[in-house]
Amino acid sequence: MSTIKKKKLRIKKKNFIILLFILFLFIFLTTKTVKMISHTIKNHKENKVVEKQKPQKRIEEKKVEEKTTIEDNKPSYYKEEYKERYEKYQNNHPELSEEQIIKNVNMQLDKTHYEDPIPAQYLNTEKVLVNKYYYLGSDYVPDNLETISVQYALSDMKLVHEAKEAFETLAKSAKRQNLNIVAMSTYRSYKYQVNLWNKYAKQDGEEKADTYSGRAGHSEHQTGLAVDVYNEKETYTNFEKTKEFDWMQEHAHEYGFILRFPKDKVAETGYQYESWHYRYVGIDAATYIKENNISFEEYYATVIENEKNS
Ligand SMILES: [Zn+2]
């Protein structure tokens, strides 16, 4: 071989090695780039998935927060022993605020009328609550029943002493304005109520009778603190249309009386609107109930029962 030929061969060998190196470098860089691109795409996709999950996660966190607040921000009238009932009621009424849930369960509204009734507390006081959840025994007769003066009542109308005094003062004040407020049904015994409800049930059916008449033991009239009134001209069911009613709307609380079954509280009281039925609760309670536009049931559940705890 000539030296020139040898040289040429060496150069060719050198070029080949360089070419091989470039080729190798190219392959290396290409795979690296492809890997990087695919990785970025993958990451981007995953990010999207994470983003999609995020709001849901936030909602879940919020739900947990909401669930804990019924415990955390509990009002003073929250009852530990009603915990399970609050939760059950909340599940059935997710639209209600926690405060309303606690109030409603405290008012026993999670129960059916007359199901599992509770013996009435605070007997012989103006705090006593008698309704379709709280009852008086068949032998309960209030202390200190007294007959209202016939100037302001039909004959033989009895109320508990404080209520009787307050009612006479009220009727006397109304009379000064030429208004005639007359008691036409007051204390009624358990036995009387048995016959009354049976009569109504026979007449209108049990379901209808329950909307306006208490079953025996569940009538507020047995407390001697409730009075039905009329003006001696209109029948008592038309009391709403009289001047006497307007006066009662404005002044009854000043004497310790409340309109017991208002139009907008039917769900709480369990009774249809009765413009003629008033209940003695004392001046402070009557004023509080009127100013806050609440039922006696709500007052009992949030104020009277709460006094026990404080
Ligand atoms: Zn009545």
Tab-separated table of C-alpha atoms and ligand atoms in Angstrom:
chain	number	residue	atom	x	y	z
A	1	MET	CA	0.000	0.000	0.000
A	2	SER	CA	1.198	3.491	-0.818
A	3	THR	CA	1.461	6.106	1.932
A	4	ILE	CA	-1.089	8.260	0.140
A	5	LYS	CA	-3.565	5.448	0.110
A	6	LYS	CA	-2.881	4.821	3.787
A	7	LYS	CA	-3.489	8.484	4.592
A	8	LYS	CA	-6.787	8.490	2.666
A	9	LEU	CA	-7.935	5.442	4.531
A	10	ARG	CA	-7.107	7.070	7.895
A	11	ILE	CA	-9.087	10.182	6.959
A	12	LYS	CA	-12.055	8.033	5.950
A	13	LYS	CA	-11.849	6.196	9.269
A	14	LYS	CA	-11.730	9.502	11.136
A	15	ASN	CA	-14.747	10.853	9.207
A	16	PHE	CA	-16.676	7.678	9.911
A	17	ILE	CA	-16.046	7.983	13.629
A	18	ILE	CA	-17.158	11.620	13.629
A	19	LEU	CA	-20.271	10.669	11.645
A	20	LEU	CA	-21.023	7.871	14.065
A	21	PHE	CA	-20.591	10.237	17.005
A	22	ILE	CA	-22.942	12.805	15.433
A	23	LEU	CA	-25.475	10.076	14.720
A	24	PHE	CA	-25.283	8.841	18.284
A	25	LEU	CA	-25.642	12.357	19.630
A	26	PHE	CA	-28.656	12.915	17.392
A	27	ILE	CA	-30.388	9.754	18.584
A	28	PHE	CA	-29.619	10.569	22.198
A	29	LEU	CA	-30.953	14.090	21.958
A	30	THR	CA	-34.078	13.025	20.054
A	31	THR	CA	-35.086	10.404	22.620
A	32	LYS	CA	-34.388	12.854	25.404
A	33	THR	CA	-36.586	15.510	23.766
A	34	VAL	CA	-39.398	13.056	23.078
A	35	LYS	CA	-39.274	11.909	26.681
A	36	MET	CA	-39.393	15.488	27.927
A	37	ILE	CA	-42.345	16.364	25.702
A	38	SER	CA	-44.341	13.307	26.680
A	39	HIS	CA	-43.605	14.024	30.341
A	40	THR	CA	-44.861	17.585	30.007
A	41	ILE	CA	-48.059	16.405	28.315
A	42	LYS	CA	-48.620	13.835	31.021
A	43	ASN	CA	-48.086	16.433	33.737
A	44	HIS	CA	-50.459	18.802	32.076
A	45	LYS	CA	-53.163	16.129	31.926
A	46	GLU	CA	-52.639	15.208	35.548
A	47	ASN	CA	-52.860	18.851	36.536
A	48	LYS	CA	-56.185	19.085	34.810
A	49	VAL	CA	-57.459	16.083	36.746
A	50	VAL	CA	-56.230	17.626	40.000
A	51	GLU	CA	-57.909	20.897	39.111
A	52	LYS	CA	-61.139	19.045	38.460
A	53	GLN	CA	-60.930	17.317	41.838
A	54	LYS	CA	-60.074	20.466	43.749
A	55	PRO	CA	-63.523	22.128	43.963
A	56	GLN	CA	-65.087	18.855	45.042
A	57	LYS	CA	-62.503	18.524	47.726
A	58	ARG	CA	-63.288	22.051	48.841
A	59	ILE	CA	-67.019	21.235	49.039
A	60	GLU	CA	-66.247	18.170	51.098
A	61	GLU	CA	-64.137	20.265	53.439
A	62	LYS	CA	-66.974	22.776	53.722
A	63	LYS	CA	-69.458	20.005	54.466
A	64	VAL	CA	-67.279	18.790	57.280
A	65	GLU	CA	-67.123	22.378	58.548
A	66	GLU	CA	-70.923	22.730	58.431
A	67	LYS	CA	-71.393	19.449	60.217
A	68	THR	CA	-69.156	20.507	63.045
A	69	THR	CA	-70.734	23.964	63.574
A	70	ILE	CA	-73.963	22.500	65.014
A	71	GLU	CA	-71.708	21.361	67.822
A	72	ASP	CA	-69.321	24.321	67.836
A	73	ASN	CA	-71.695	27.292	67.641
A	74	LYS	CA	-74.461	25.746	69.704
A	75	PRO	CA	-76.897	28.192	71.290
A	76	SER	CA	-77.377	28.109	75.062
A	77	TYR	CA	-80.616	26.122	74.667
A	78	TYR	CA	-78.832	23.270	72.811
A	79	LYS	CA	-79.615	19.974	74.546
A	80	GLU	CA	-76.914	17.328	74.576
A	81	GLU	CA	-79.529	14.582	75.020
A	82	TYR	CA	-81.210	15.636	71.729
A	83	LYS	CA	-77.965	15.271	69.704
A	84	GLU	CA	-79.163	12.329	67.615
A	85	ARG	CA	-82.558	13.926	67.032
A	86	TYR	CA	-80.891	17.148	65.792
A	87	GLU	CA	-78.808	15.147	63.308
A	88	LYS	CA	-81.760	13.140	62.066
A	89	TYR	CA	-83.900	16.258	61.723
A	90	GLN	CA	-81.078	18.046	59.886
A	91	ASN	CA	-80.849	15.189	57.387
A	92	ASN	CA	-84.579	15.452	56.728
A	93	HIS	CA	-84.517	19.283	56.571
A	94	PRO	CA	-81.202	20.339	54.974
A	95	GLU	CA	-82.821	23.662	53.970
A	96	LEU	CA	-83.076	24.846	57.610
A	97	SER	CA	-80.398	26.736	59.532
A	98	GLU	CA	-78.765	24.978	62.471
A	99	GLU	CA	-80.402	27.411	64.859
A	100	GLN	CA	-83.834	26.562	63.439
A	101	ILE	CA	-83.098	22.829	63.621
A	102	ILE	CA	-82.250	23.078	67.316
A	103	LYS	CA	-85.310	25.252	68.011
A	104	ASN	CA	-87.675	22.922	66.133
A	105	VAL	CA	-86.420	19.774	67.839
A	106	ASN	CA	-86.553	21.528	71.233
A	107	MET	CA	-90.193	22.326	70.379
A	108	GLN	CA	-90.616	18.556	69.670
A	109	LEU	CA	-91.558	19.299	66.032
A	110	ASP	CA	-89.631	16.214	64.892
A	111	LYS	CA	-92.343	14.129	66.575
A	112	THR	CA	-95.895	13.385	65.459
A	113	HIS	CA	-98.707	14.959	67.510
A	114	TYR	CA	-99.690	12.871	70.544
A	115	GLU	CA	-96.860	10.384	69.842
A	116	ASP	CA	-94.814	9.715	72.992
A	117	PRO	CA	-96.143	12.754	74.949
A	118	ILE	CA	-94.191	14.375	77.808
A	119	PRO	CA	-95.753	15.190	81.209
A	120	ALA	CA	-96.187	18.983	81.500
A	121	GLN	CA	-93.576	20.744	83.700
A	122	TYR	CA	-93.900	23.873	85.890
A	123	LEU	CA	-97.373	22.902	87.113
A	124	ASN	CA	-99.249	25.660	88.932
A	125	THR	CA	-97.028	28.365	87.418
A	126	GLU	CA	-97.511	30.672	84.439
A	127	LYS	CA	-94.649	28.832	82.700
A	128	VAL	CA	-96.558	25.595	82.159
A	129	LEU	CA	-96.783	24.437	78.524
A	130	VAL	CA	-99.633	22.164	77.460
A	131	ASN	CA	-100.015	21.243	73.792
A	132	LYS	CA	-99.969	18.173	71.545
A	133	TYR	CA	-96.550	17.158	72.950
A	134	TYR	CA	-97.022	18.041	76.651
A	135	TYR	CA	-99.956	16.824	78.734
A	136	LEU	CA	-101.634	17.156	82.126
A	137	GLY	CA	-102.748	14.135	84.110
A	138	SER	CA	-106.452	13.243	84.262
A	139	ASP	CA	-106.495	14.205	87.957
A	140	TYR	CA	-104.737	17.576	87.538
A	141	VAL	CA	-106.750	20.519	88.825
A	142	PRO	CA	-104.849	23.828	89.225
A	143	ASP	CA	-104.570	25.427	92.675
A	144	ASN	CA	-106.309	28.723	93.427
A	145	LEU	CA	-109.093	28.620	90.851
A	146	GLU	CA	-111.308	31.665	91.287
A	147	THR	CA	-114.501	32.800	89.576
A	148	ILE	CA	-114.282	35.897	87.332
A	149	SER	CA	-116.697	38.730	88.141
A	150	VAL	CA	-119.868	38.404	86.017
A	151	GLN	CA	-119.217	41.976	84.872
A	152	TYR	CA	-116.533	40.489	82.609
A	153	ALA	CA	-117.584	36.871	82.137
A	154	LEU	CA	-120.424	34.423	81.634
A	155	SER	CA	-121.444	32.724	84.853
A	156	ASP	CA	-119.090	30.378	86.693
A	157	MET	CA	-115.938	31.155	84.607
A	158	LYS	CA	-112.856	30.205	86.607
A	159	LEU	CA	-109.171	31.089	86.206
A	160	VAL	CA	-106.119	30.704	88.447
A	161	HIS	CA	-105.888	33.656	90.877
A	162	GLU	CA	-103.172	35.707	89.038
A	163	ALA	CA	-104.793	35.166	85.657
A	164	LYS	CA	-108.231	36.033	87.005
A	165	GLU	CA	-106.975	39.296	88.553
A	166	ALA	CA	-105.112	40.224	85.366
A	167	PHE	CA	-108.133	39.425	83.188
A	168	GLU	CA	-110.476	41.562	85.279
A	169	THR	CA	-108.022	44.491	85.084
A	170	LEU	CA	-107.769	44.033	81.319
A	171	ALA	CA	-111.538	43.899	80.813
A	172	LYS	CA	-112.007	46.930	83.077
A	173	SER	CA	-109.504	48.975	81.021
A	174	ALA	CA	-111.251	47.957	77.793
A	175	LYS	CA	-114.633	48.935	79.253
A	176	ARG	CA	-113.297	52.455	79.824
A	177	GLN	CA	-112.887	52.622	76.024
A	178	ASN	CA	-116.476	51.321	75.634
A	179	LEU	CA	-115.172	47.918	74.596
A	180	ASN	CA	-116.763	44.735	75.847
A	181	ILE	CA	-114.374	41.830	76.443
A	182	VAL	CA	-116.201	38.896	78.015
A	183	ALA	CA	-114.794	35.522	79.092
A	184	MET	CA	-116.934	32.753	77.625
A	185	SER	CA	-114.747	29.673	78.240
A	186	THR	CA	-111.982	29.416	80.832
A	187	TYR	CA	-110.909	26.503	83.060
A	188	ARG	CA	-112.159	23.174	81.749
A	189	SER	CA	-111.681	19.920	83.630
A	190	TYR	CA	-110.150	16.778	82.089
A	191	LYS	CA	-113.539	15.103	82.081
A	192	TYR	CA	-115.206	18.064	80.422
A	193	GLN	CA	-112.542	17.985	77.691
A	194	VAL	CA	-113.067	14.235	77.107
A	195	ASN	CA	-116.722	14.897	76.311
A	196	LEU	CA	-115.990	18.027	74.287
A	197	TRP	CA	-113.397	16.392	72.040
A	198	ASN	CA	-115.561	13.294	71.568
A	199	LYS	CA	-118.443	15.507	70.514
A	200	TYR	CA	-116.273	17.358	67.968
A	201	ALA	CA	-114.722	14.135	66.655
A	202	LYS	CA	-118.175	12.655	66.123
A	203	GLN	CA	-119.301	15.816	64.372
A	204	ASP	CA	-116.270	16.568	62.139
A	205	GLY	CA	-114.065	13.458	62.286
A	206	GLU	CA	-110.971	13.019	64.481
A	207	GLU	CA	-108.518	14.668	62.087
A	208	LYS	CA	-110.550	17.850	61.732
A	209	ALA	CA	-111.371	17.959	65.457
A	210	ASP	CA	-107.643	17.829	66.247
A	211	THR	CA	-107.028	21.102	64.351
A	212	TYR	CA	-109.197	23.128	66.746
A	213	SER	CA	-109.794	21.044	69.878
A	214	GLY	CA	-107.294	19.560	72.317
A	215	ARG	CA	-107.594	15.958	73.356
A	216	ALA	CA	-108.188	15.453	77.066
A	217	GLY	CA	-105.029	16.252	79.032
A	218	HIS	CA	-103.683	18.261	76.088
A	219	SER	CA	-106.013	21.258	76.375
A	220	GLU	CA	-104.562	24.488	77.708
A	221	HIS	CA	-107.940	25.203	79.270
A	222	GLN	CA	-107.137	22.591	81.943
A	223	THR	CA	-104.323	24.857	83.233
A	224	GLY	CA	-106.763	27.587	84.337
A	225	LEU	CA	-104.575	30.086	82.462
A	226	ALA	CA	-106.455	30.189	79.139
A	227	VAL	CA	-109.521	32.216	78.268
A	228	ASP	CA	-111.763	32.405	75.196
A	229	VAL	CA	-113.398	35.806	74.760
A	230	TYR	CA	-116.122	37.499	72.701
A	231	ASN	CA	-117.857	40.876	72.714
A	232	GLU	CA	-121.437	39.594	73.283
A	233	LYS	CA	-122.539	40.847	69.841
A	234	GLU	CA	-120.502	38.828	67.354
A	235	THR	CA	-120.053	35.080	67.730
A	236	TYR	CA	-116.616	34.278	69.168
A	237	THR	CA	-115.327	32.902	65.819
A	238	ASN	CA	-115.802	36.435	64.416
A	239	PHE	CA	-113.848	38.072	67.227
A	240	GLU	CA	-111.150	39.041	64.726
A	241	LYS	CA	-113.570	41.459	63.034
A	242	THR	CA	-114.334	43.423	66.226
A	243	LYS	CA	-112.846	46.592	67.767
A	244	GLU	CA	-112.264	44.543	70.892
A	245	PHE	CA	-109.864	42.326	68.935
A	246	ASP	CA	-107.922	45.365	67.692
A	247	TRP	CA	-107.630	46.579	71.277
A	248	MET	CA	-106.429	43.139	72.439
A	249	GLN	CA	-103.801	43.100	69.679
A	250	GLU	CA	-102.398	46.336	71.057
A	251	HIS	CA	-102.831	45.908	74.810
A	252	ALA	CA	-103.247	42.242	75.887
A	253	HIS	CA	-99.504	41.900	76.681
A	254	GLU	CA	-99.663	44.845	79.105
A	255	TYR	CA	-101.819	42.609	81.319
A	256	GLY	CA	-99.755	39.447	80.747
A	257	PHE	CA	-101.883	37.830	78.015
A	258	ILE	CA	-100.850	36.577	74.560
A	259	LEU	CA	-102.798	35.564	71.487
A	260	ARG	CA	-101.987	31.889	71.841
A	261	PHE	CA	-102.628	30.512	68.338
A	262	PRO	CA	-101.536	33.137	65.781
A	263	LYS	CA	-101.995	32.756	62.025
A	264	ASP	CA	-98.299	32.346	61.239
A	265	LYS	CA	-97.466	29.835	64.021
A	266	VAL	CA	-99.744	26.914	63.153
A	267	ALA	CA	-96.799	24.527	62.573
A	268	GLU	CA	-95.458	25.275	66.073
A	269	THR	CA	-98.674	25.456	68.094
A	270	GLY	CA	-100.418	22.618	66.249
A	271	TYR	CA	-103.645	24.649	66.188
A	272	GLN	CA	-105.421	26.666	63.546
A	273	TYR	CA	-105.602	30.435	64.037
A	274	GLU	CA	-107.893	31.408	66.944
A	275	SER	CA	-108.485	35.149	67.383
A	276	TRP	CA	-110.481	34.506	70.604
A	277	HIS	CA	-108.108	32.285	72.655
A	278	TYR	CA	-105.713	34.083	75.056
A	279	ARG	CA	-103.230	32.694	77.528
A	280	TYR	CA	-101.892	34.288	80.699
A	281	VAL	CA	-98.060	34.077	80.802
A	282	GLY	CA	-97.207	37.169	82.899
A	283	ILE	CA	-96.328	40.681	81.691
A	284	ASP	CA	-92.594	40.114	81.041
A	285	ALA	CA	-93.094	36.939	78.996
A	286	ALA	CA	-96.071	38.404	77.107
A	287	THR	CA	-94.055	41.502	76.193
A	288	TYR	CA	-91.053	39.438	75.083
A	289	ILE	CA	-93.258	37.131	72.979
A	290	LYS	CA	-95.023	40.065	71.309
A	291	GLU	CA	-91.841	42.047	70.627
A	292	ASN	CA	-90.064	39.056	69.127
A	293	ASN	CA	-93.146	37.749	67.291
A	294	ILE	CA	-92.631	34.200	68.552
A	295	SER	CA	-95.005	31.461	69.688
A	296	PHE	CA	-95.297	30.386	73.329
A	297	GLU	CA	-93.751	27.080	72.165
A	298	GLU	CA	-90.597	28.890	70.982
A	299	TYR	CA	-90.488	30.972	74.163
A	300	TYR	CA	-90.734	27.793	76.230
A	301	ALA	CA	-88.029	25.988	74.228
A	302	THR	CA	-85.527	28.858	74.088
A	303	VAL	CA	-86.176	30.884	77.262
A	304	ILE	CA	-88.063	28.936	79.968
A	305	GLU	CA	-86.217	25.617	79.549
A	306	ASN	CA	-82.976	27.533	79.122
A	307	GLU	CA	-83.355	29.149	82.551
A	308	LYS	CA	-82.859	25.659	84.019
A	309	ASN	CA	-79.319	25.524	82.599
A	310	SER	CA	-78.137	28.960	83.668
B	1	ZN	ZN	-109.743	28.242	73.892
